[in-house]
Amino acid sequence: MSDQVLSKHRHISFTAHYTGYIWYQMGISHPLLATSKGKSLAFIANPVETWAEKYVGGSMRTTLKDRHIMLDDTLKQLIERYPDLQVLEIAAGLSPRGWWFREYFPQIDYRELDLPEMAKTKQAALKQINAASPDVLSVDLFTEDFKNAFAVFDPQRPLVIISEGLINYFEKSLLQQLLKSIVNYGQNFAVLHYLTDIYPEPIKNKLASVIWNSSKLLKVVSRSAFSFHFQTPQEARVFFQKAGFNQVDVIQPSLYFSEKQLNNGNAEEHLGDLVWMIHAEK
């Protein structure tokens, strides 16, 4: 069977379809980055999501919204701080972030990276949106090829690495390898930041067992090592510092959205949020 008769999205995971469409529903994405499969998944998931928002205190789509806003806000702050910023979004998938930031902050150098098939699909969509869009980089994060992605940037300028919906899919040993690679390959840059979301253990949630069982199902259907790694912000902070980051902030939505004008939302205890954001600096 030829490639022409196969769906161009056949290699994209169902989670990428779903998140891509939720971002489109949020009004922050482009129609070419949303798929019909994502629309179907969002429709099917809607009753469960609505139930979770009522009884669990949050759902997948609310965590998608929280993490996306916190990551975007922080990236905007870094652009204000470093007008000549460079950005590398790893495992970019169908994320609209690169497209959006290139539209509104054309002075920055924003590149996206993913595995070959996803990179090919994303690049085709971006070129339809804007023919001047830069090529999507294609490397495996766990091979030495990853360092080639850093080579396209100017080490005299600040660099931000950003990921969303990625690191919970790795076992802790692989996650530590990824973090050390970012620190190693980015060590010669004038400034190096890493922004990511992370799902902590749901120890403060009244339906923790439901969330745990759901995560086990996600692990099976996504054929990944999806798991929760940390119970406290301090555990996450120490883990990232072990990889070589000097400053690590763990941001929780319940503080961030209520007091973000007063502080950056740091807290020493798990406040019950389903997702956190980590801002690490070398």
Short mmCIF file of C-alpha atoms in Angstrom, two decimals:
data_model
loop_
_atom_site.label_atom_id
_atom_site.label_comp_id
_atom_site.label_asym_id
_atom_site.label_seq_id
_atom_site.Cartn_x
_atom_site.Cartn_y
_atom_site.Cartn_z
CA MET A 1 0.00 0.00 0.00
CA SER A 2 1.44 3.38 -0.95
CA ASP A 3 1.96 6.23 1.48
CA GLN A 4 -0.45 8.36 -0.54
CA VAL A 5 -3.50 6.32 0.47
CA LEU A 6 -2.58 6.25 4.15
CA SER A 7 -3.53 8.96 6.60
CA LYS A 8 -0.75 11.49 7.03
CA HIS A 9 -1.47 11.31 10.77
CA ARG A 10 -1.21 7.51 11.05
CA HIS A 11 2.00 7.66 13.09
CA ILE A 12 0.78 10.22 15.63
CA SER A 13 -0.14 8.85 19.07
CA PHE A 14 -3.73 9.24 20.22
CA THR A 15 -2.54 11.56 23.02
CA ALA A 16 -1.05 13.93 20.44
CA HIS A 17 -4.33 13.91 18.51
CA TYR A 18 -6.29 14.66 21.69
CA THR A 19 -4.04 17.40 23.05
CA GLY A 20 -3.74 18.98 19.61
CA TYR A 21 -7.51 19.30 19.35
CA ILE A 22 -7.94 20.56 22.93
CA TRP A 23 -5.48 23.36 22.16
CA TYR A 24 -7.56 24.17 19.09
CA GLN A 25 -10.73 24.19 21.24
CA MET A 26 -8.96 26.60 23.60
CA GLY A 27 -8.58 29.01 20.70
CA ILE A 28 -4.79 29.00 20.77
CA SER A 29 -4.05 26.69 17.84
CA HIS A 30 -4.41 26.63 14.07
CA PRO A 31 -6.96 24.42 12.24
CA LEU A 32 -4.13 22.67 10.39
CA LEU A 33 -2.74 21.48 13.72
CA ALA A 34 -6.07 19.90 14.74
CA THR A 35 -7.18 16.52 13.41
CA SER A 36 -10.53 14.80 12.92
CA LYS A 37 -9.31 11.99 15.16
CA GLY A 38 -8.54 14.52 17.86
CA LYS A 39 -12.04 15.94 17.52
CA SER A 40 -13.54 12.46 17.90
CA LEU A 41 -11.40 11.70 20.96
CA ALA A 42 -12.38 15.00 22.58
CA PHE A 43 -16.06 14.22 21.98
CA ILE A 44 -15.74 10.71 23.44
CA ALA A 45 -13.77 11.96 26.46
CA ASN A 46 -16.06 14.90 27.21
CA PRO A 47 -18.45 13.07 29.65
CA VAL A 48 -15.51 11.64 31.63
CA GLU A 49 -13.69 14.97 31.61
CA THR A 50 -16.81 16.79 32.81
CA TRP A 51 -17.27 14.23 35.61
CA ALA A 52 -13.62 14.55 36.65
CA GLU A 53 -13.83 18.34 36.76
CA LYS A 54 -16.83 18.07 39.09
CA TYR A 55 -15.67 15.29 41.40
CA VAL A 56 -11.87 15.10 41.11
CA GLY A 57 -11.23 18.82 40.92
CA GLY A 58 -9.62 18.70 37.52
CA SER A 59 -9.34 16.74 34.30
CA MET A 60 -6.93 16.15 31.48
CA ARG A 61 -8.19 19.19 29.61
CA THR A 62 -7.95 21.47 32.66
CA THR A 63 -4.37 20.33 33.29
CA LEU A 64 -3.63 20.94 29.59
CA LYS A 65 -4.90 24.48 30.00
CA ASP A 66 -3.03 25.14 33.25
CA ARG A 67 0.30 23.80 32.05
CA HIS A 68 0.07 25.54 28.69
CA ILE A 69 -0.70 28.93 30.26
CA MET A 70 2.10 28.64 32.83
CA LEU A 71 4.64 27.57 30.21
CA ASP A 72 3.59 30.34 27.82
CA ASP A 73 3.58 33.00 30.54
CA THR A 74 7.07 32.00 31.64
CA LEU A 75 8.37 31.95 28.08
CA LYS A 76 6.97 35.45 27.50
CA GLN A 77 8.74 36.65 30.65
CA LEU A 78 12.01 35.17 29.40
CA ILE A 79 11.56 36.92 26.04
CA GLU A 80 11.12 40.23 27.89
CA ARG A 81 14.27 39.45 29.83
CA TYR A 82 16.25 38.24 26.78
CA PRO A 83 15.00 39.93 23.57
CA ASP A 84 17.42 37.81 21.49
CA LEU A 85 16.15 34.53 22.96
CA GLN A 86 16.45 31.21 21.16
CA VAL A 87 13.94 28.41 21.82
CA LEU A 88 14.03 24.69 21.15
CA GLU A 89 10.76 22.83 21.79
CA ILE A 90 11.46 19.11 22.05
CA ALA A 91 8.82 16.47 21.24
CA ALA A 92 6.77 19.35 19.84
CA GLY A 93 4.08 17.13 18.31
CA LEU A 94 1.01 19.14 17.29
CA SER A 95 1.74 21.91 19.79
CA PRO A 96 0.81 25.37 18.46
CA ARG A 97 3.46 27.09 20.58
CA GLY A 98 6.13 27.44 17.91
CA TRP A 99 3.66 28.80 15.35
CA TRP A 100 2.14 31.22 17.89
CA PHE A 101 5.41 32.60 19.24
CA ARG A 102 6.90 33.06 15.78
CA GLU A 103 3.78 35.07 14.87
CA TYR A 104 3.85 37.34 17.91
CA PHE A 105 7.59 37.45 18.65
CA PRO A 106 9.25 37.31 15.22
CA GLN A 107 12.58 38.52 16.63
CA ILE A 108 13.23 35.22 18.47
CA ASP A 109 14.65 32.07 16.90
CA TYR A 110 12.11 29.34 17.68
CA ARG A 111 12.75 25.80 16.45
CA GLU A 112 10.80 22.59 17.01
CA LEU A 113 12.02 19.01 17.26
CA ASP A 114 10.45 15.57 17.10
CA LEU A 115 11.01 12.06 15.80
CA PRO A 116 11.24 11.76 11.98
CA GLU A 117 7.63 10.91 11.09
CA MET A 118 6.10 13.44 13.45
CA ALA A 119 8.61 16.09 12.36
CA LYS A 120 7.67 15.48 8.71
CA THR A 121 3.95 15.85 9.46
CA LYS A 122 4.42 18.96 11.60
CA GLN A 123 6.65 20.60 9.02
CA ALA A 124 4.10 20.00 6.25
CA ALA A 125 1.37 21.65 8.33
CA LEU A 126 3.58 24.61 9.30
CA LYS A 127 4.65 25.20 5.69
CA GLN A 128 0.98 25.40 4.69
CA ILE A 129 0.40 27.99 7.39
CA ASN A 130 3.53 29.98 6.54
CA ALA A 131 5.94 28.95 3.81
CA ALA A 132 8.72 30.76 5.69
CA SER A 133 8.40 28.50 8.74
CA PRO A 134 11.74 26.94 9.68
CA ASP A 135 12.24 23.23 9.17
CA VAL A 136 11.28 21.00 12.08
CA LEU A 137 14.36 19.29 13.47
CA SER A 138 14.38 15.50 13.63
CA VAL A 139 16.48 13.59 16.17
CA ASP A 140 16.11 10.97 18.88
CA LEU A 141 16.48 12.58 22.31
CA PHE A 142 18.34 9.54 23.65
CA THR A 143 21.14 9.34 21.10
CA GLU A 144 24.15 11.57 20.53
CA ASP A 145 22.27 13.05 17.56
CA PHE A 146 20.44 15.19 20.11
CA LYS A 147 23.51 17.44 20.32
CA ASN A 148 23.06 18.31 16.63
CA ALA A 149 19.87 20.17 17.54
CA PHE A 150 21.91 22.52 19.75
CA ALA A 151 24.33 23.16 16.90
CA VAL A 152 21.76 25.18 14.93
CA PHE A 153 21.73 27.87 17.63
CA ASP A 154 24.16 30.66 18.50
CA PRO A 155 25.92 29.86 21.80
CA GLN A 156 26.44 33.59 22.40
CA ARG A 157 22.69 34.01 22.82
CA PRO A 158 20.38 32.63 25.56
CA LEU A 159 18.68 29.31 24.89
CA VAL A 160 15.45 27.90 26.32
CA ILE A 161 14.52 24.23 25.99
CA ILE A 162 10.82 23.58 26.44
CA SER A 163 8.72 20.41 26.57
CA GLU A 164 5.07 19.73 27.28
CA GLY A 165 3.36 16.43 27.96
CA LEU A 166 6.61 14.52 27.64
CA ILE A 167 8.66 13.62 30.67
CA ASN A 168 6.14 11.48 32.58
CA TYR A 169 6.40 8.97 29.72
CA PHE A 170 9.99 8.14 30.73
CA GLU A 171 11.31 6.07 33.61
CA LYS A 172 13.36 8.11 36.07
CA SER A 173 16.67 6.77 34.74
CA LEU A 174 15.81 7.91 31.20
CA LEU A 175 14.51 11.23 32.48
CA GLN A 176 17.79 11.81 34.31
CA GLN A 177 19.64 10.97 31.08
CA LEU A 178 17.56 13.51 29.16
CA LEU A 179 18.15 16.24 31.75
CA LYS A 180 21.89 15.61 31.80
CA SER A 181 21.97 15.74 28.00
CA ILE A 182 20.24 19.14 28.02
CA VAL A 183 22.74 20.45 30.57
CA ASN A 184 25.71 18.92 28.73
CA TYR A 185 24.79 20.05 25.22
CA GLY A 186 23.67 23.46 26.45
CA GLN A 187 26.59 24.20 28.76
CA ASN A 188 28.35 26.54 26.34
CA PHE A 189 25.36 28.83 25.86
CA ALA A 190 25.34 32.26 27.48
CA VAL A 191 22.19 31.29 29.41
CA LEU A 192 20.32 27.96 29.54
CA HIS A 193 16.76 27.46 30.80
CA TYR A 194 14.51 24.40 30.71
CA LEU A 195 10.72 24.70 31.02
CA THR A 196 8.52 21.64 31.37
CA ASP A 197 5.32 20.37 32.91
CA ILE A 198 5.31 17.31 35.15
CA TYR A 199 2.58 15.23 36.75
CA PRO A 200 3.31 14.52 40.44
CA GLU A 201 1.90 11.60 42.39
CA PRO A 202 -1.76 12.44 43.14
CA ILE A 203 -1.29 11.93 46.88
CA LYS A 204 -3.45 14.87 47.97
CA ASN A 205 -6.43 14.03 45.75
CA LYS A 206 -9.54 12.36 47.17
CA LEU A 207 -9.75 10.13 44.11
CA ALA A 208 -6.05 9.27 43.94
CA SER A 209 -6.79 5.58 43.29
CA VAL A 210 -8.89 6.50 40.24
CA ILE A 211 -6.09 8.67 38.88
CA TRP A 212 -3.52 5.95 39.53
CA ASN A 213 -5.61 3.36 37.69
CA SER A 214 -6.16 5.77 34.82
CA SER A 215 -2.40 6.31 34.57
CA LYS A 216 -1.85 2.55 34.38
CA LEU A 217 -4.35 2.36 31.52
CA LEU A 218 -2.59 5.23 29.76
CA LYS A 219 0.71 3.39 30.20
CA VAL A 220 -0.73 0.34 28.42
CA VAL A 221 -2.57 2.05 25.57
CA SER A 222 0.30 4.47 24.86
CA ARG A 223 2.84 1.63 25.12
CA SER A 224 5.05 3.78 27.28
CA ALA A 225 6.54 3.88 30.78
CA PHE A 226 4.10 6.58 31.93
CA SER A 227 4.38 7.07 35.67
CA PHE A 228 4.40 9.64 38.47
CA HIS A 229 7.88 10.34 39.81
CA PHE A 230 7.64 12.79 42.70
CA GLN A 231 5.53 13.35 45.81
CA THR A 232 6.93 16.72 46.86
CA PRO A 233 8.39 19.76 45.07
CA GLN A 234 11.66 19.18 46.95
CA GLU A 235 12.03 15.71 45.41
CA ALA A 236 11.62 17.16 41.93
CA ARG A 237 13.98 20.02 42.71
CA VAL A 238 16.74 17.69 43.95
CA PHE A 239 16.30 15.41 40.92
CA PHE A 240 16.79 18.28 38.48
CA GLN A 241 19.71 19.67 40.47
CA LYS A 242 21.36 16.25 40.34
CA ALA A 243 21.32 16.55 36.55
CA GLY A 244 23.27 19.82 36.77
CA PHE A 245 20.68 22.61 36.98
CA ASN A 246 21.60 25.28 39.51
CA GLN A 247 18.21 26.94 40.05
CA VAL A 248 14.99 24.91 40.01
CA ASP A 249 11.52 26.34 40.66
CA VAL A 250 8.52 24.04 41.00
CA ILE A 251 5.33 25.95 40.20
CA GLN A 252 1.90 24.70 41.28
CA PRO A 253 -1.27 26.06 39.62
CA SER A 254 -3.25 26.57 42.82
CA LEU A 255 -0.71 29.17 43.95
CA TYR A 256 0.29 30.44 40.53
CA PHE A 257 -3.20 31.44 39.44
CA SER A 258 -4.20 32.90 42.78
CA GLU A 259 -1.02 34.82 43.66
CA LYS A 260 1.08 35.03 40.53
CA GLN A 261 1.32 38.80 40.84
CA LEU A 262 2.86 38.37 44.29
CA ASN A 263 5.33 35.52 43.69
CA ASN A 264 6.15 32.80 41.22
CA GLY A 265 3.99 30.22 42.96
CA ASN A 266 6.70 28.19 44.68
CA ALA A 267 5.65 26.05 47.65
CA GLU A 268 7.40 23.34 49.63
CA GLU A 269 4.44 20.97 49.91
CA HIS A 270 2.28 19.17 47.38
CA LEU A 271 -0.87 21.30 47.18
CA GLY A 272 -2.99 18.72 45.38
CA ASP A 273 -2.65 20.03 41.83
CA LEU A 274 -2.68 17.40 39.09
CA VAL A 275 0.17 19.05 37.17
CA TRP A 276 3.16 21.22 38.04
CA MET A 277 5.51 23.36 35.96
CA ILE A 278 9.26 23.23 36.43
CA HIS A 279 11.56 26.11 35.50
CA ALA A 280 15.20 25.02 35.69
CA GLU A 281 18.22 27.19 34.94
CA LYS A 282 21.86 26.20 34.47
#
